Structures are given as C-alpha cells and as structure tokens.
Amino acid sequence: MQQAYDELKSLLVVFENYNNFENILLDFSIESKLGYYNGIIFKGYIKGNNDAVLSGGRYDKLLDKFNAHTQNKNKKNAIGFAVYMDKLYKKNTEKNEYDFDILILYKSGDEKELLNKVHSFIREGKKVRTDMYTDEYNTEYNYKQKYIFDNNTLV
C-alpha cells in the first residue's frame, strides 16, 4: 500500500507543476484483466470529453511474458502509456459510427501470435482493440467485426 501511495504522491508533484491542473482528471481506480500490470493503472480525461484520452500503467510482468530479460539477470521495470490524439480534439457531439473496426477477445493462445494478428489488421489500415474474453463481454464501444482469439486462431 505504501509503495502505491508513494507512486501516486510522486505523480501529484509532477501534475501540480502544470498551470491547467484543474482541467486534468486521472482515474486510478482502473482494474485490468490483462494480468501483466503489476502496479499503478490509470486513464486520463480532459474536460468536455467523456472518452479517456490517456491510458497506461506499470507492466513489469509483460516483459516476463515476452522473455525480454531472460538473458540479463537484472530484472527490468516498465511503465508506459498511450495518448489518443484523435480523442484529444474530438468534440462530445461528434460520434463516429464505429469506435474501432475490429474487436479481438483473447481466450487462449500465444500472445506473440495474437500480436501478429493485430499487426496484420493494422497494416490493412484497420483500427483494432483487444480485450480478455469473458462469456458475458459487454462494451459500450461500437465495432464492425468481433473475433475470439482461441488456440492461436481467430474465430
């Protein structure tokens, strides 16, 4: 708990240095089913836009999944985030017919193979979202196609 508190406190110091801090809202109550996050997870919002414009977190475990540090005995740490530039400038009144082209729900298989499938869709110019499979997957997002990634196959 103390470690999480210290991480939040250090983030607060950074954001207090910005003049428009009152326009920034970070939501630290996010939970992830992805399994590789091992610390803080967050989403960022700006006034006038209900969509998250920023998301990220600490994901040291992801490096383990891809065997990124097996050759080096020193364990690596990782934190990252994405800024959704299209949502930064999108007005609330604008609503695309689809939020993304393809939804892929991960059920089982090799994560590297899943990543290859995602990249192949991206090379085709498709906007892709992946999430963990559940029997009762509900989303408020609109998408054109939905696939389930099971045993390295898109179904």
mmCIF file of C-alpha atoms in Angstrom:
data_model
loop_
_atom_site.group_PDB
_atom_site.id
_atom_site.type_symbol
_atom_site.label_atom_id
_atom_site.label_comp_id
_atom_site.label_asym_id
_atom_site.label_seq_id
_atom_site.Cartn_x
_atom_site.Cartn_y
_atom_site.Cartn_z
ATOM 1 C CA MET A 1 0.000 0.000 0.000
ATOM 2 C CA GLN A 2 2.784 2.379 0.917
ATOM 3 C CA GLN A 3 4.503 1.826 -2.422
ATOM 4 C CA ALA A 4 1.293 2.617 -4.337
ATOM 5 C CA TYR A 5 0.760 5.724 -2.224
ATOM 6 C CA ASP A 6 4.329 6.892 -2.919
ATOM 7 C CA GLU A 7 3.795 6.419 -6.679
ATOM 8 C CA LEU A 8 0.613 8.492 -6.560
ATOM 9 C CA LYS A 9 2.303 11.178 -4.487
ATOM 10 C CA SER A 10 5.151 11.484 -6.993
ATOM 11 C CA LEU A 11 2.654 11.825 -9.856
ATOM 12 C CA LEU A 12 0.826 14.563 -7.973
ATOM 13 C CA VAL A 13 4.059 16.567 -7.682
ATOM 14 C CA VAL A 14 4.529 16.360 -11.458
ATOM 15 C CA PHE A 15 0.986 17.465 -12.298
ATOM 16 C CA GLU A 16 0.994 20.308 -9.782
ATOM 17 C CA ASN A 17 3.680 21.983 -11.892
ATOM 18 C CA TYR A 18 1.247 22.474 -14.773
ATOM 19 C CA ASN A 19 -0.853 25.640 -14.929
ATOM 20 C CA ASN A 20 -4.008 23.846 -16.096
ATOM 21 C CA PHE A 21 -4.048 21.116 -13.437
ATOM 22 C CA GLU A 22 -7.740 21.818 -12.780
ATOM 23 C CA ASN A 23 -8.522 20.603 -16.311
ATOM 24 C CA ILE A 24 -6.870 17.220 -15.811
ATOM 25 C CA LEU A 25 -8.592 14.222 -14.246
ATOM 26 C CA LEU A 26 -6.765 10.952 -13.723
ATOM 27 C CA ASP A 27 -8.709 7.870 -12.719
ATOM 28 C CA PHE A 28 -6.605 5.460 -10.654
ATOM 29 C CA SER A 29 -9.494 3.130 -9.832
ATOM 30 C CA ILE A 30 -8.992 1.154 -13.041
ATOM 31 C CA GLU A 31 -8.661 -2.610 -12.860
ATOM 32 C CA SER A 32 -7.271 -4.737 -15.636
ATOM 33 C CA LYS A 33 -7.919 -8.343 -16.550
ATOM 34 C CA LEU A 34 -4.817 -8.437 -18.734
ATOM 35 C CA GLY A 35 -2.706 -9.914 -15.944
ATOM 36 C CA TYR A 36 0.591 -8.238 -16.789
ATOM 37 C CA TYR A 37 0.007 -4.984 -14.943
ATOM 38 C CA ASN A 38 1.641 -5.070 -11.540
ATOM 39 C CA GLY A 39 1.385 -1.547 -10.242
ATOM 40 C CA ILE A 40 -0.481 1.612 -10.947
ATOM 41 C CA ILE A 41 -3.008 1.596 -13.803
ATOM 42 C CA PHE A 42 -4.585 4.839 -14.972
ATOM 43 C CA LYS A 43 -6.759 6.600 -17.502
ATOM 44 C CA GLY A 44 -6.743 10.328 -18.202
ATOM 45 C CA TYR A 45 -9.604 12.598 -19.168
ATOM 46 C CA ILE A 46 -9.978 16.248 -20.098
ATOM 47 C CA LYS A 47 -12.949 18.498 -19.531
ATOM 48 C CA GLY A 48 -15.537 18.360 -22.273
ATOM 49 C CA ASN A 49 -14.598 14.870 -23.447
ATOM 50 C CA ASN A 50 -16.052 11.737 -21.856
ATOM 51 C CA ASP A 51 -13.604 9.389 -23.569
ATOM 52 C CA ALA A 52 -10.272 8.559 -21.982
ATOM 53 C CA VAL A 53 -7.517 10.414 -23.836
ATOM 54 C CA LEU A 54 -4.713 8.663 -21.974
ATOM 55 C CA SER A 55 -4.248 5.188 -20.529
ATOM 56 C CA GLY A 56 -1.354 3.237 -19.168
ATOM 57 C CA GLY A 57 0.304 1.712 -16.191
ATOM 58 C CA ARG A 58 3.170 -0.284 -14.825
ATOM 59 C CA TYR A 59 3.690 -3.608 -16.562
ATOM 60 C CA ASP A 60 6.869 -5.307 -15.423
ATOM 61 C CA LYS A 61 5.157 -8.683 -15.908
ATOM 62 C CA LEU A 62 4.731 -8.034 -19.637
ATOM 63 C CA LEU A 63 8.486 -8.265 -20.087
ATOM 64 C CA ASP A 64 8.344 -11.706 -18.475
ATOM 65 C CA LYS A 65 5.695 -12.816 -20.973
ATOM 66 C CA PHE A 66 7.947 -11.923 -23.880
ATOM 67 C CA ASN A 67 11.101 -13.213 -22.163
ATOM 68 C CA ALA A 68 12.640 -9.776 -22.543
ATOM 69 C CA HIS A 69 15.090 -10.104 -19.691
ATOM 70 C CA THR A 70 15.938 -13.799 -19.536
ATOM 71 C CA GLN A 71 19.427 -13.158 -20.940
ATOM 72 C CA ASN A 72 20.052 -10.451 -18.359
ATOM 73 C CA LYS A 73 19.883 -11.412 -14.692
ATOM 74 C CA ASN A 74 18.785 -7.888 -13.765
ATOM 75 C CA LYS A 75 15.012 -7.679 -13.727
ATOM 76 C CA LYS A 76 13.648 -4.840 -15.854
ATOM 77 C CA ASN A 77 10.851 -2.497 -14.893
ATOM 78 C CA ALA A 78 8.423 -0.924 -17.326
ATOM 79 C CA ILE A 79 5.769 1.751 -17.330
ATOM 80 C CA GLY A 80 4.017 3.119 -20.341
ATOM 81 C CA PHE A 81 1.018 4.984 -21.586
ATOM 82 C CA ALA A 82 -0.833 5.846 -24.752
ATOM 83 C CA VAL A 83 -2.230 9.235 -25.690
ATOM 84 C CA TYR A 84 -5.218 9.034 -28.032
ATOM 85 C CA MET A 85 -4.629 12.102 -30.165
ATOM 86 C CA ASP A 86 -7.871 11.678 -32.107
ATOM 87 C CA LYS A 87 -9.836 11.872 -28.848
ATOM 88 C CA LEU A 88 -7.979 14.950 -27.626
ATOM 89 C CA TYR A 89 -9.633 17.048 -30.298
ATOM 90 C CA LYS A 90 -12.929 15.225 -30.702
ATOM 91 C CA LYS A 91 -15.964 17.119 -29.504
ATOM 92 C CA ASN A 92 -18.624 15.335 -27.475
ATOM 93 C CA THR A 93 -21.171 15.998 -30.205
ATOM 94 C CA GLU A 94 -19.072 14.134 -32.758
ATOM 95 C CA LYS A 95 -19.726 10.423 -32.794
ATOM 96 C CA ASN A 96 -18.201 8.111 -35.347
ATOM 97 C CA GLU A 97 -20.330 5.216 -36.473
ATOM 98 C CA TYR A 98 -17.631 2.873 -35.107
ATOM 99 C CA ASP A 99 -15.083 3.391 -32.345
ATOM 100 C CA PHE A 100 -12.850 0.788 -33.979
ATOM 101 C CA ASP A 101 -13.015 -1.671 -36.848
ATOM 102 C CA ILE A 102 -12.119 -4.922 -35.113
ATOM 103 C CA LEU A 103 -12.568 -6.232 -31.583
ATOM 104 C CA ILE A 104 -10.455 -9.268 -30.674
ATOM 105 C CA LEU A 105 -11.273 -11.052 -27.429
ATOM 106 C CA TYR A 106 -8.357 -13.114 -26.114
ATOM 107 C CA LYS A 107 -9.393 -16.553 -24.827
ATOM 108 C CA SER A 108 -6.241 -18.678 -25.163
ATOM 109 C CA GLY A 109 -3.070 -18.963 -27.179
ATOM 110 C CA ASP A 110 0.328 -17.414 -27.643
ATOM 111 C CA GLU A 111 0.396 -13.648 -27.043
ATOM 112 C CA LYS A 112 3.036 -13.229 -29.770
ATOM 113 C CA GLU A 113 0.672 -14.841 -32.288
ATOM 114 C CA LEU A 114 -2.124 -12.530 -31.143
ATOM 115 C CA LEU A 115 0.170 -9.556 -31.647
ATOM 116 C CA ASN A 116 0.982 -10.782 -35.175
ATOM 117 C CA LYS A 117 -2.751 -10.937 -35.976
ATOM 118 C CA VAL A 118 -3.301 -7.440 -34.592
ATOM 119 C CA HIS A 119 -0.398 -6.055 -36.630
ATOM 120 C CA SER A 120 -1.724 -7.646 -39.808
ATOM 121 C CA PHE A 121 -5.046 -5.836 -39.336
ATOM 122 C CA ILE A 122 -3.239 -2.574 -38.570
ATOM 123 C CA ARG A 123 -1.202 -2.926 -41.792
ATOM 124 C CA GLU A 124 -4.543 -3.140 -43.597
ATOM 125 C CA GLY A 125 -5.438 0.233 -42.096
ATOM 126 C CA LYS A 126 -7.838 -1.202 -39.504
ATOM 127 C CA LYS A 127 -8.302 0.199 -36.014
ATOM 128 C CA VAL A 128 -8.094 -2.740 -33.569
ATOM 129 C CA ARG A 129 -8.981 -3.214 -29.902
ATOM 130 C CA THR A 130 -8.119 -6.314 -27.887
ATOM 131 C CA ASP A 131 -9.553 -7.393 -24.553
ATOM 132 C CA MET A 132 -9.825 -10.514 -22.418
ATOM 133 C CA TYR A 133 -12.581 -12.946 -23.330
ATOM 134 C CA THR A 134 -15.486 -13.433 -20.926
ATOM 135 C CA ASP A 135 -18.765 -15.250 -21.534
ATOM 136 C CA GLU A 136 -20.665 -12.046 -20.841
ATOM 137 C CA TYR A 137 -18.433 -9.493 -22.574
ATOM 138 C CA ASN A 138 -20.244 -6.174 -22.689
ATOM 139 C CA THR A 139 -18.891 -2.997 -24.172
ATOM 140 C CA GLU A 140 -20.261 0.428 -24.878
ATOM 141 C CA TYR A 141 -17.953 0.642 -27.888
ATOM 142 C CA ASN A 142 -19.185 0.183 -31.432
ATOM 143 C CA TYR A 143 -17.165 -2.056 -33.719
ATOM 144 C CA LYS A 144 -17.558 -3.546 -37.193
ATOM 145 C CA GLN A 145 -16.225 -7.073 -36.569
ATOM 146 C CA LYS A 146 -15.628 -9.199 -33.485
ATOM 147 C CA TYR A 147 -13.255 -12.157 -33.248
ATOM 148 C CA ILE A 148 -12.314 -14.519 -30.447
ATOM 149 C CA PHE A 149 -8.646 -15.491 -30.324
ATOM 150 C CA ASP A 150 -8.654 -19.125 -29.175
ATOM 151 C CA ASN A 151 -5.766 -21.585 -29.591
ATOM 152 C CA ASN A 152 -3.930 -19.146 -31.878
ATOM 153 C CA THR A 153 -6.903 -18.898 -34.234
ATOM 154 C CA LEU A 154 -9.361 -16.085 -34.861
ATOM 155 C CA VAL A 155 -12.881 -17.468 -34.645
#
